[in-house]
């Protein structure tokens, strides 16, 4: 067995069964995506904050536009969920985060390239047998997308912005799509 | 209370108006323009047009928590949150904390939605204004429901026009007797799907879908700027492009020099003089210090809202009125109505991908009532209309395709297909046992009695809801839509925020509180012209009728004062 595969095997076992490993190498590989967290979690355990960050980065990485992590999406999700949700929903959020994390760790998530991660997430969305994991993934995807398009970059650069600073004038109901070009932000 | 004559004189006006919302603003404007020195009392804080709209220009990224209330904040607003679409970070300063003025509900729930500040709900309202029709004023008498209105359409017709000319109403003339045309500014445009729906609906079923008749002005009007399609009206409009007391009637009243506006002033009760046989003024609680002060006037206009005006009257007990002010009939607090809604249908339509719209329209279209007109007799009385329109899918569902990254952004920035929604609003009949009364054992933070509601919709409304759902689905189907989903979501009284009818008008003092001029039958210098006065509910939004009745009553009051009849 090559070294990398052996780490994957161990880490998927360790993370999947949530046994705390003593090896630093394993912690790096398993519970953090080998990158600095660019925000300080207030409510989430650091391991979950890393995971949420990595997940956000897979759903919306940097492209010609800044990605979810650059725009503070994971931090916003934490702030939103832990302040707005009722206690029961917060517990469910944390439970779901753990379930999704476990599932992805079983598939060696942190060791994959971005394009492999993308394929993995898209395959979750397409799969028919594990409906529970699919539903959880979709709820996180929705949280990430909503956060992203409420940011200034998401709303004004990716979409056609129609917020308070834009003087739109008369409402015109029936115009060729080309005149607008993109989905309205609001 | 001993008050020397100087201080009594200091606290004496020609007229007192209680409340600054949609009808109070109109009373203030008309009375002051008629030359009366008028004290206008508002229980909440002052809100100056534009200056006091703190969130009107806030971007989504400037509003915390995706514009939603936190779990902690929600604890204070359990009832105010029930409508679901009104209370946000960007609007929370407009709503009453339920913890400060709790109330009780029996039988069914009653959603009492309140805003205590200058302008009241005229800041947050949905701005739809439809004239009532002849059949609305005649229905009670014809069907033997409740009591007859003491007025007919011809009595209010010119006052609708008077109000429309001042507030500015955009709309489309359709020539319908059940939805009379008014003096309109150009209508809000329809989008491509709606234009075809309008044509198909009329061709296939002879029914009318029209642009929403709203107080969003499509041309500069009376010094206010026209609508810029922001659709952020509920936060307050920097252009003054929709009617509110703050943007329109109160500045007009202020300009006369005859208005004294006092905020933080909760009216406790009406003072009745048993010797003079008339009301002489009101007792006012300072909302901060709870100090009580009396103010006096020759006439009093109660415009505190459907529930609060009646609360004040029920709380005004005297030797003459042991059961509440003007309550010889025992009807005070009874016959609460609203519009029941949240039943209708939504559907999708193929095509139109090459079309979109420019701007955020501040109001959907309106599908006029078509039931129980002429000789048609459904298995229920009265009718309903629909607010509704078509939109293209936005970015919210962009996650549904199995994409991430660039592909996801591309999918989000391409609008989805078209859907149309028809949301029914139906008439609720006046039922004597739908009522509010006071709990004198349970007081609010100002020491005022709290309200108990006993309200529910009945068979007539339930049957109508079936039809609201099925007819919407049928119309969408006939007009070429697909994936049609009829719905009947839970409705509870008050949820339409069109509460009305607690001190109804009528011909007979034995069965009503107010006469045909909105005067209390047994105390003619007190006028009630807010939603409390309504004898039936129609199915159209009620605010313009409150405005027209207020203008009519105020001008009558001025004439009567001149004739020394009051």
XYZ file of C-alpha atoms in Angstrom:
752
model
C 0.000 0.000 0.000
C 1.302 3.420 -0.837
C 1.735 5.815 2.034
C -1.009 8.195 0.956
C -3.549 5.430 0.663
C -2.617 4.096 4.049
C -3.212 7.495 5.629
C -6.553 7.703 3.859
C -7.518 4.324 5.133
C -6.581 5.125 8.668
C -8.058 8.591 8.623
C -11.329 7.466 7.211
C -11.511 4.859 9.926
C -10.491 7.310 12.628
C -12.783 10.097 11.511
C -15.615 7.874 10.583
C -15.682 6.326 14.000
C -14.738 9.562 15.727
C -11.888 8.068 17.679
C -9.480 10.815 18.608
C -6.118 9.951 17.111
C -2.888 10.775 18.850
C -0.912 11.419 15.718
C -0.528 15.003 14.512
C -0.273 13.756 10.966
C -3.694 12.224 11.271
C -5.207 15.335 12.763
C -3.897 17.384 9.888
C -5.134 14.983 7.341
C -8.434 14.172 8.892
C -9.807 17.069 10.846
C -8.391 20.021 9.001
C -8.036 20.649 5.302
C -4.406 21.700 5.642
C -5.214 25.364 5.383
C -5.576 28.280 7.733
C -9.048 29.140 8.897
C -9.665 32.758 7.835
C -12.265 33.343 10.545
C -12.671 32.670 14.260
C -15.618 30.443 15.089
C -17.738 31.601 17.967
C -20.009 28.595 18.359
C -18.685 25.740 16.238
C -15.955 23.405 17.322
C -12.826 24.150 15.377
C -13.026 20.847 13.533
C -16.545 21.619 12.339
C -15.569 25.154 11.405
C -12.829 23.706 9.205
C -15.268 21.315 7.670
C -17.897 23.979 6.956
C -15.186 26.131 5.413
C -13.954 23.330 3.191
C -17.494 22.453 2.150
C -18.223 26.095 1.267
C -15.019 26.211 -0.724
C -16.041 23.152 -2.727
C -19.521 24.451 -3.505
C -18.306 27.934 -4.446
C -14.508 28.093 -4.874
C -12.648 31.089 -6.273
C -13.407 31.473 -9.971
C -13.334 34.689 -11.955
C -15.286 35.836 -8.898
C -14.111 35.481 -5.305
C -15.410 32.257 -3.779
C -17.499 31.578 -0.697
C -14.578 31.501 1.747
C -13.079 34.737 0.452
C -16.486 36.385 0.938
C -16.903 35.186 4.521
C -19.684 32.696 3.835
C -18.783 30.056 6.487
C -18.548 32.711 9.175
C -21.858 34.202 8.114
C -23.530 30.785 8.175
C -22.350 30.210 11.732
C -23.544 33.641 12.826
C -26.882 33.158 11.091
C -27.598 29.642 12.316
C -26.545 30.126 15.918
C -28.396 33.416 16.323
C -31.514 32.879 14.254
C -32.342 29.184 14.599
C -34.310 27.851 17.562
C -32.384 25.552 19.902
C -33.798 22.398 18.323
C -32.814 23.535 14.868
C -29.319 24.387 16.054
C -28.963 20.853 17.432
C -30.176 19.479 14.141
C -27.748 21.685 12.233
C -24.846 20.383 14.309
C -26.049 16.809 13.980
C -26.379 17.206 10.209
C -22.955 18.793 9.975
C -21.498 15.791 11.800
C -23.376 13.309 9.609
C -22.218 14.949 6.409
C -18.688 15.242 7.733
C -18.633 11.569 8.665
C -19.929 10.597 5.271
C -17.393 12.714 3.440
C -14.521 11.568 5.647
C -15.424 8.005 4.813
C -14.762 9.116 1.252
C -11.437 10.723 2.233
C -12.777 14.195 1.529
C -9.774 16.237 2.651
C -7.396 14.187 0.610
C -9.161 14.780 -2.663
C -8.401 17.441 -5.233
C -10.984 20.174 -5.740
C -12.317 18.538 -8.853
C -12.579 15.185 -7.051
C -14.393 16.900 -4.180
C -16.756 18.533 -6.633
C -17.528 15.180 -8.242
C -18.141 13.662 -4.831
C -20.628 16.396 -3.851
C -22.397 16.228 -7.201
C -22.637 12.470 -6.872
C -24.278 12.897 -3.459
C -26.825 15.197 -5.051
C -27.545 12.647 -7.771
C -27.675 9.561 -5.601
C -30.973 7.882 -4.982
C -30.191 5.419 -2.219
C -28.846 7.609 0.598
C -31.654 10.145 0.687
C -30.735 11.299 4.176
C -27.232 12.426 3.233
C -28.548 13.970 0.026
C -31.084 16.021 1.988
C -28.453 17.168 4.446
C -26.069 18.149 1.671
C -28.825 20.097 -0.089
C -29.630 22.033 3.096
C -25.985 23.054 3.453
C -25.724 23.903 -0.197
C -28.745 26.166 0.168
C -27.219 27.910 3.195
C -23.993 28.502 1.259
C -25.734 29.796 -1.858
C -28.034 32.130 0.025
C -25.166 33.569 2.013
C -23.115 34.063 -1.147
C -25.744 35.970 -3.107
C -26.489 38.309 -0.224
C -22.863 39.464 -0.235
C -21.882 42.531 -2.185
C -19.855 40.554 -4.728
C -22.526 37.905 -5.182
C -25.320 40.426 -5.567
C -23.576 43.084 -7.633
C -20.986 41.190 -9.705
C -22.388 37.732 -10.309
C -26.014 38.869 -10.580
C -27.670 42.015 -11.941
C -28.051 44.220 -8.928
C -31.335 45.971 -8.221
C -30.821 46.967 -4.597
C -31.456 50.313 -2.907
C -28.620 52.250 -4.526
C -29.761 51.504 -8.079
C -32.195 53.955 -9.629
C -34.360 51.683 -11.734
C -37.011 54.160 -12.830
C -40.334 52.924 -14.160
C -41.098 49.238 -13.908
C -41.088 47.811 -17.438
C -42.825 44.475 -17.474
C -41.937 42.952 -20.807
C -38.382 43.562 -22.023
C -36.051 41.356 -24.074
C -33.909 39.237 -21.777
C -30.741 40.467 -23.455
C -31.387 43.960 -22.138
C -31.036 42.675 -18.575
C -28.612 39.818 -19.248
C -28.563 38.184 -15.840
C -30.840 37.197 -12.964
C -31.893 40.119 -10.788
C -30.291 39.937 -7.355
C -33.536 40.765 -5.533
C -59.314 66.239 39.212
C -59.030 69.972 39.963
C -57.870 71.945 37.042
C -57.841 75.701 37.087
C -59.333 77.493 34.155
C -55.984 78.616 32.734
C -54.629 75.139 32.384
C -57.950 73.938 31.087
C -57.781 76.645 28.438
C -54.216 75.657 27.596
C -55.364 72.090 26.990
C -58.399 73.038 24.902
C -58.586 72.723 21.138
C -61.311 72.849 18.522
C -60.779 69.213 17.665
C -58.867 66.184 18.899
C -57.751 63.393 16.585
C -56.678 60.138 18.216
C -54.184 58.325 16.011
C -51.964 59.199 13.046
C -52.410 56.177 10.776
C -54.215 56.115 7.470
C -57.503 57.532 8.762
C -56.072 59.723 11.546
C -53.820 61.484 9.067
C -56.841 62.228 6.915
C -58.837 63.555 9.862
C -55.902 65.775 10.814
C -55.558 67.108 7.278
C -59.236 67.841 6.722
C -59.923 69.363 10.133
C -56.854 71.617 10.104
C -57.493 72.688 6.521
C -61.021 73.498 7.641
C -59.532 75.975 10.093
C -59.858 73.977 13.304
C -57.100 74.101 15.892
C -56.482 70.399 16.162
C -54.620 68.311 18.700
C -53.365 65.096 17.088
C -52.458 62.390 19.585
C -50.121 59.496 18.797
C -49.338 56.809 21.351
C -45.911 56.020 19.872
C -42.827 57.955 18.863
C -42.493 60.527 16.108
C -41.471 59.410 12.625
C -40.467 62.181 10.246
C -40.774 61.427 6.554
C -37.440 60.198 5.096
C -35.355 61.301 8.088
C -36.736 58.502 10.262
C -36.588 55.639 7.766
C -33.320 54.160 9.058
C -33.166 51.128 6.757
C -34.530 52.570 3.506
C -31.168 52.404 1.735
C -29.644 49.348 3.371
C -28.155 46.681 1.110
C -28.556 42.978 1.836
C -24.964 42.783 3.029
C -25.560 45.610 5.468
C -28.427 43.829 7.209
C -27.464 41.179 9.775
C -28.791 37.621 9.885
C -30.109 37.637 6.308
C -32.607 40.257 7.434
C -34.272 37.822 9.829
C -34.947 38.286 13.512
C -32.758 36.389 15.956
C -34.278 33.716 18.183
C -33.935 36.114 21.108
C -35.644 38.957 19.288
C -38.500 36.689 18.212
C -39.516 36.167 21.847
C -40.866 39.718 21.926
C -42.838 39.415 18.684
C -44.726 36.127 18.819
C -47.928 37.535 17.305
C -46.359 40.172 15.074
C -44.364 37.385 13.385
C -47.462 35.433 12.412
C -47.975 37.045 8.973
C -44.457 35.862 8.143
C -43.519 38.486 5.575
C -43.631 41.723 7.528
C -41.191 41.570 10.418
C -37.500 41.648 9.544
C -34.305 43.281 10.719
C -35.057 46.009 8.196
C -38.585 46.605 9.550
C -38.497 45.588 13.204
C -38.662 49.207 14.399
C -42.189 49.442 12.953
C -43.856 46.715 15.016
C -45.210 46.504 18.520
C -43.549 44.187 21.001
C -46.246 41.701 21.939
C -44.646 41.390 25.346
C -45.544 45.033 26.020
C -49.195 44.744 25.058
C -50.251 41.106 25.414
C -53.781 39.893 24.763
C -55.786 36.692 24.955
C -57.450 34.604 22.273
C -60.420 32.308 22.716
C -62.225 30.087 20.173
C -59.697 30.719 17.429
C -56.536 32.754 17.182
C -56.657 36.434 16.275
C -53.573 38.077 14.836
C -53.546 41.639 16.095
C -50.818 43.302 14.063
C -49.835 46.748 15.340
C -47.399 49.558 14.731
C -47.189 52.350 17.284
C -45.498 55.421 15.852
C -46.508 58.468 13.842
C -47.965 57.132 10.602
C -48.991 53.796 12.101
C -49.479 51.063 9.540
C -49.682 53.622 6.695
C -45.907 53.150 6.515
C -46.010 49.346 6.241
C -49.263 48.734 4.382
C -49.537 46.908 1.064
C -50.909 50.071 -0.671
C -53.705 48.409 -2.639
C -56.744 50.676 -2.914
C -59.996 49.546 -4.492
C -63.276 51.389 -4.381
C -66.149 49.480 -2.926
C -69.060 48.949 -5.287
C -72.807 49.402 -5.101
C -73.325 45.726 -4.322
C -70.998 45.906 -1.342
C -73.113 48.561 0.373
C -76.379 46.756 -0.486
C -75.440 43.146 0.291
C -76.311 43.091 4.013
C -79.811 44.459 3.383
C -80.424 42.237 0.376
C -79.351 39.054 2.107
C -80.520 39.849 5.628
C -76.987 39.559 6.999
C -75.935 41.737 9.947
C -77.519 45.183 9.560
C -77.914 47.502 6.595
C -75.313 50.127 5.845
C -76.673 53.630 6.484
C -74.984 54.833 3.292
C -74.815 53.774 -0.339
C -72.116 54.016 -3.019
C -73.449 57.385 -4.212
C -72.789 58.832 -0.735
C -69.096 58.012 -0.888
C -68.386 58.163 -4.643
C -67.170 61.778 -4.710
C -65.105 61.247 -1.565
C -63.271 58.353 -3.220
C -62.413 60.747 -6.027
C -61.364 63.437 -3.562
C -59.039 61.012 -1.794
C -57.645 59.537 -5.030
C -56.769 62.993 -6.319
C -54.732 63.717 -3.223
C -52.997 60.406 -2.579
C -52.383 59.409 -6.206
C -53.555 55.985 -7.337
C -52.062 54.128 -10.263
C -54.550 51.881 -11.993
C -56.206 50.738 -15.154
C -59.819 51.533 -15.997
C -61.771 48.340 -16.638
C -65.402 49.478 -16.564
C -66.482 46.862 -14.020
C -69.510 47.594 -11.850
C -68.174 45.344 -9.055
C -64.831 47.183 -9.060
C -65.568 50.826 -9.942
C -62.890 52.795 -11.768
C -61.390 55.817 -10.062
C -59.214 58.805 -10.941
C -56.075 56.967 -11.908
C -52.474 57.750 -12.724
C -50.977 55.432 -15.386
C -51.074 51.787 -14.272
C -48.094 49.716 -13.206
C -46.992 47.706 -16.204
C -47.689 44.004 -16.591
C -45.046 41.515 -17.636
C -45.355 39.382 -20.768
C -46.930 36.407 -19.053
C -49.468 38.601 -17.257
C -50.383 40.444 -20.446
C -51.227 37.156 -22.132
C -53.015 35.896 -19.032
C -55.169 39.032 -18.967
C -56.154 38.552 -22.594
C -56.754 34.811 -22.339
C -58.733 35.120 -19.119
C -61.052 37.667 -20.640
C -61.411 35.814 -23.963
C -62.039 32.423 -22.398
C -63.935 33.291 -19.210
C -64.932 36.940 -19.452
C -63.069 37.693 -16.226
C -60.774 40.627 -15.598
C -57.179 40.639 -14.461
C -55.893 44.178 -14.053
C -52.877 46.046 -12.741
C -52.967 46.382 -8.972
C -54.573 49.695 -8.033
C -52.036 51.044 -5.626
C -50.873 54.291 -4.105
C -47.472 53.866 -5.695
C -47.472 56.892 -7.945
C -46.317 56.463 -11.544
C -45.941 60.207 -12.076
C -44.721 62.904 -9.736
C -47.778 63.906 -7.784
C -48.549 66.641 -5.254
C -44.877 67.270 -4.557
C -43.997 63.596 -4.176
C -41.595 61.763 -6.465
C -42.752 58.895 -8.627
C -42.059 55.238 -7.950
C -38.508 54.097 -8.768
C -39.344 50.375 -8.656
C -37.334 49.583 -5.533
C -40.128 47.617 -3.871
C -38.690 48.490 -0.475
C -41.812 50.460 0.448
C -42.208 48.850 3.864
C -38.967 50.472 5.012
C -40.259 53.937 4.113
C -39.753 55.587 0.727
C -37.110 58.310 0.184
C -39.104 59.555 -2.843
C -42.412 59.625 -0.993
C -43.647 57.527 -3.898
C -46.435 55.861 -1.979
C -49.085 57.264 0.282
C -48.419 57.339 3.995
C -49.570 59.785 6.637
C -45.929 60.788 7.028
C -45.380 61.594 3.356
C -48.769 63.104 2.624
C -51.545 64.012 5.046
C -49.531 65.026 8.098
C -47.279 67.450 6.158
C -50.478 68.974 4.707
C -51.940 69.331 8.198
C -48.670 70.738 9.499
C -48.628 73.337 6.721
C -51.894 74.863 7.924
C -50.320 75.888 11.212
C -53.379 74.470 12.958
C -51.971 71.127 14.055
C -50.444 70.306 17.411
C -48.966 66.816 17.254
C -48.296 65.124 20.581
C -46.467 61.801 20.564
C -46.060 59.233 23.360
C -49.660 59.981 24.304
C -51.895 56.987 24.975
C -55.561 57.870 25.107
C -56.990 56.218 28.182
C -60.645 57.170 27.742
C -63.130 59.725 26.512
C -64.443 62.258 29.030
C -68.224 62.400 29.014
C -70.034 65.271 30.714
C -73.296 63.962 32.124
C -74.710 67.487 32.425
C -73.850 68.685 28.931
C -74.708 65.277 27.488
C -71.642 65.274 25.321
C -68.023 64.291 25.230
C -65.737 67.075 26.338
C -62.295 65.614 25.778
C -59.929 62.741 26.400
C -57.713 61.467 29.211
C -54.170 60.874 28.041
C -51.438 58.748 29.594
C -47.866 59.792 28.968
C -46.325 56.528 27.752
C -43.053 57.297 29.512
C -44.143 58.752 32.860
C -47.678 57.290 32.999
C -48.843 60.746 34.069
C -52.492 61.436 33.158
C -53.515 64.701 31.470
C -56.905 65.834 30.200
C -57.387 67.546 26.860
C -60.597 69.173 25.731
C -62.225 69.869 22.394
C -65.581 70.439 20.730
C -65.227 67.374 18.553
C -63.215 64.174 18.839
C -62.155 61.879 16.022
C -61.236 58.356 17.065
C -58.740 56.929 14.569
C -56.715 54.732 16.869
C -57.345 51.574 14.751
C -60.182 49.068 14.659
C -59.183 47.425 17.915
C -57.741 50.397 19.809
C -60.582 52.832 19.071
C -63.012 50.298 20.470
C -60.682 49.551 23.360
C -60.777 53.264 24.250
C -64.587 53.335 24.014
C -64.981 50.174 26.096
C -62.646 51.741 28.641
C -64.700 54.985 28.731
C -67.321 54.310 31.371
C -69.594 56.955 32.830
C -72.990 57.128 34.475
C -74.521 57.559 31.041
C -72.432 54.775 29.463
C -71.829 52.050 32.044
C -71.011 49.493 29.332
C -68.622 51.594 27.315
C -68.878 54.809 25.355
C -71.855 54.948 23.006
C -72.626 51.320 23.711
C -76.408 51.507 24.176
C -76.825 48.737 21.623
C -74.356 46.328 23.187
C -72.706 45.952 19.793
C -69.437 47.652 20.749
C -66.610 45.177 20.224
C -68.747 42.782 18.196
C -68.835 41.869 14.493
C -65.075 41.795 13.937
C -64.262 41.079 10.308
C -61.123 40.685 8.208
C -60.374 39.282 4.774
C -59.627 35.591 4.723
C -56.828 34.706 2.341
C -53.986 32.249 1.746
C -56.122 30.123 -0.575
C -55.453 30.077 -4.304
C -53.209 28.363 -6.840
C -49.826 28.657 -8.455
C -48.596 27.203 -11.713
C -45.841 27.281 -14.287
C -45.933 28.221 -17.931
C -43.602 27.206 -20.749
C -41.874 29.674 -23.012
C -41.195 33.406 -22.542
C -37.508 32.609 -21.841
C -36.482 35.521 -24.036
C -38.349 37.992 -21.846
C -37.718 39.501 -18.466
C -38.722 42.625 -16.574
C -36.887 45.744 -15.497
C -37.216 46.849 -11.911
C -38.988 45.584 -8.819
C -42.689 46.174 -9.162
C -44.139 47.252 -5.818
C -47.458 45.455 -6.327
C -48.934 42.495 -8.127
C -52.005 42.555 -10.331
C -55.589 42.035 -9.245
C -58.181 39.602 -10.528
C -61.578 41.153 -9.920
C -64.439 39.399 -8.167
C -66.592 37.259 -10.480
C -68.766 35.283 -8.058
C -72.376 35.938 -6.993
C -72.765 38.758 -9.489
C -76.036 39.204 -11.343
C -78.108 36.079 -10.905
C -75.340 33.678 -9.988
C -75.903 31.938 -6.654
C -73.023 29.913 -5.294
C -73.347 27.765 -2.162
C -71.986 30.710 -0.183
C -72.633 34.455 -0.053
C -70.423 37.295 -1.382
C -67.170 36.884 -3.242
C -63.411 37.152 -3.470
C -60.704 38.615 -5.651
C -57.099 37.555 -6.191
C -53.873 39.443 -5.866
C -51.329 37.806 -8.061
C -48.736 37.989 -10.746
C -46.063 36.170 -12.673
C -42.332 36.100 -11.979
C -39.275 34.317 -13.289
C -37.355 32.036 -10.983
C -34.397 33.739 -9.344
C -31.143 32.408 -7.896
C -32.747 30.881 -4.803
C -33.225 27.491 -6.432
C -29.937 27.507 -8.303
C -28.617 24.726 -6.084
C -31.133 22.257 -7.420
C -28.991 21.212 -10.352
C -25.992 19.077 -9.424
C -23.499 21.866 -10.068
C -20.892 23.650 -8.043
C -18.466 26.455 -8.773
C -18.588 28.140 -12.149
C -21.511 26.055 -13.337
C -23.490 26.932 -10.248
C -22.814 30.657 -10.701
C -23.851 30.386 -14.313
C -27.050 28.615 -13.366
C -27.783 31.256 -10.703
C -27.241 34.154 -13.068
C -29.655 32.668 -15.606
C -33.245 33.246 -14.512
C -35.516 30.218 -14.231
C -38.921 29.576 -15.737
C -42.081 31.592 -15.199
C -44.588 30.908 -12.447
C -47.840 32.645 -11.695
C -49.576 32.813 -8.338
C -53.184 33.783 -7.639
C -53.763 34.541 -3.958
C -57.427 34.861 -3.026
C -58.830 37.484 -0.655
C -62.410 36.782 0.411
C -65.152 38.569 2.285
C -65.917 37.575 5.876
C -69.484 38.112 7.034
C -70.213 40.115 10.185
C -70.953 37.682 13.028
C -72.163 39.034 16.342
C -70.167 36.442 18.275
C -66.875 37.378 16.630
C -65.895 39.894 19.224
C -63.352 41.621 21.452
C -63.846 42.628 25.068
C -61.650 43.885 27.865
C -59.871 42.024 30.628
C -59.707 44.491 33.496
C -57.776 42.048 35.659
C -54.892 41.770 33.265
C -53.240 45.101 32.459
C -50.532 46.001 29.973
C -47.333 47.859 30.858
C -49.181 51.183 30.763
C -51.913 49.971 33.094
C -54.507 49.728 30.326
C -56.872 46.752 30.275
C -55.898 44.023 27.832
C -58.097 42.648 25.071
C -59.682 39.215 24.763
C -60.638 38.097 21.266
C -63.194 35.459 20.381
C -63.093 35.054 16.632
C -63.335 32.387 13.969
C -64.397 32.001 10.358
C -67.510 29.935 9.677
C -69.164 27.809 7.033
C -69.650 30.612 4.505
C -65.959 31.434 4.509
C -64.899 27.791 4.439
C -67.042 27.046 1.388
C -65.710 30.164 -0.298
C -62.135 29.051 0.330
C -62.777 25.837 -1.571
C -63.901 27.909 -4.524
C -60.977 30.329 -4.148
C -58.599 27.405 -4.510
C -60.440 25.542 -7.261
C -61.306 28.580 -9.375
C -57.703 29.775 -9.335
C -56.520 26.373 -10.524
C -59.209 26.252 -13.198
C -58.379 29.704 -14.551
C -54.667 28.935 -14.730
C -55.396 25.690 -16.512
C -57.670 27.330 -19.071
C -55.023 29.970 -19.734
C -52.337 27.447 -20.636
C -50.444 26.946 -17.395
C -49.102 23.588 -16.193
C -48.003 21.966 -12.933
C -50.915 23.674 -11.238
C -50.989 23.506 -7.467
C -54.080 24.669 -5.627
C -53.532 25.513 -1.975
C -55.496 26.375 1.130
C -53.009 27.357 3.790
C -54.040 28.009 7.317
C -55.792 31.322 7.827
C -56.695 32.787 11.198
C -58.720 35.937 11.827
C -56.618 39.078 11.756
C -53.999 37.481 9.528
C -55.236 39.563 6.581
C -54.397 42.684 8.676
C -57.698 44.096 7.442
C -59.445 43.902 10.810
C -62.631 45.961 10.906
C -66.130 46.321 12.290
C -66.002 46.641 16.099
C -68.178 49.801 16.275
C -70.321 49.504 13.211
C -72.324 52.157 11.394
C -76.062 51.679 11.073
C -79.396 53.396 10.815
C -80.697 52.203 14.156
C -79.051 53.136 17.488
C -80.430 49.913 18.910
C -78.210 47.777 16.673
C -75.236 49.991 15.849
C -72.759 52.408 17.408
C -72.326 54.999 14.653
C -74.702 56.846 12.353
C -74.325 57.581 8.653
C -71.827 60.382 9.355
C -69.669 58.158 11.589
C -70.971 59.979 14.674
C -71.594 58.024 17.848
C -75.417 57.861 17.880
C -75.652 58.978 21.474
C -72.715 61.439 21.531
C -72.683 63.241 18.221
C -69.466 65.156 18.747
C -67.478 61.912 18.703
C -66.661 60.467 15.283
C -65.120 57.047 14.642
C -63.782 56.776 11.094
C -61.197 54.000 11.168
C -61.857 50.330 10.432
C -64.018 50.044 13.540
C -66.909 51.724 11.698
C -67.405 49.076 9.024
C -70.766 47.348 8.697
C -69.588 44.706 6.239
C -66.198 43.877 4.780
C -66.433 43.551 0.964
C -63.567 41.503 -0.478
C -61.369 44.423 -1.510
C -58.678 46.083 0.560
C -60.393 48.505 2.931
C -58.025 51.449 3.490
C -59.291 53.801 0.797
C -62.801 53.413 2.193
C -61.536 54.470 5.630
C -59.895 57.486 4.005
C -63.016 58.451 2.063
C -65.297 58.006 5.075
C -62.904 60.079 7.185
C -62.741 62.941 4.686
C -66.526 62.870 4.373
C -67.102 62.832 8.135
C -64.516 65.533 8.826
C -66.058 67.907 6.309
C -69.488 67.193 7.737
C -68.145 67.917 11.233
C -66.710 71.249 10.086
C -70.080 72.221 8.553
C -71.982 71.182 11.655
C -69.610 73.197 13.856
C -70.199 76.221 11.637
C -73.929 75.698 11.993
C -73.435 75.344 15.750
C -75.031 71.924 15.697
C -72.193 70.291 17.613
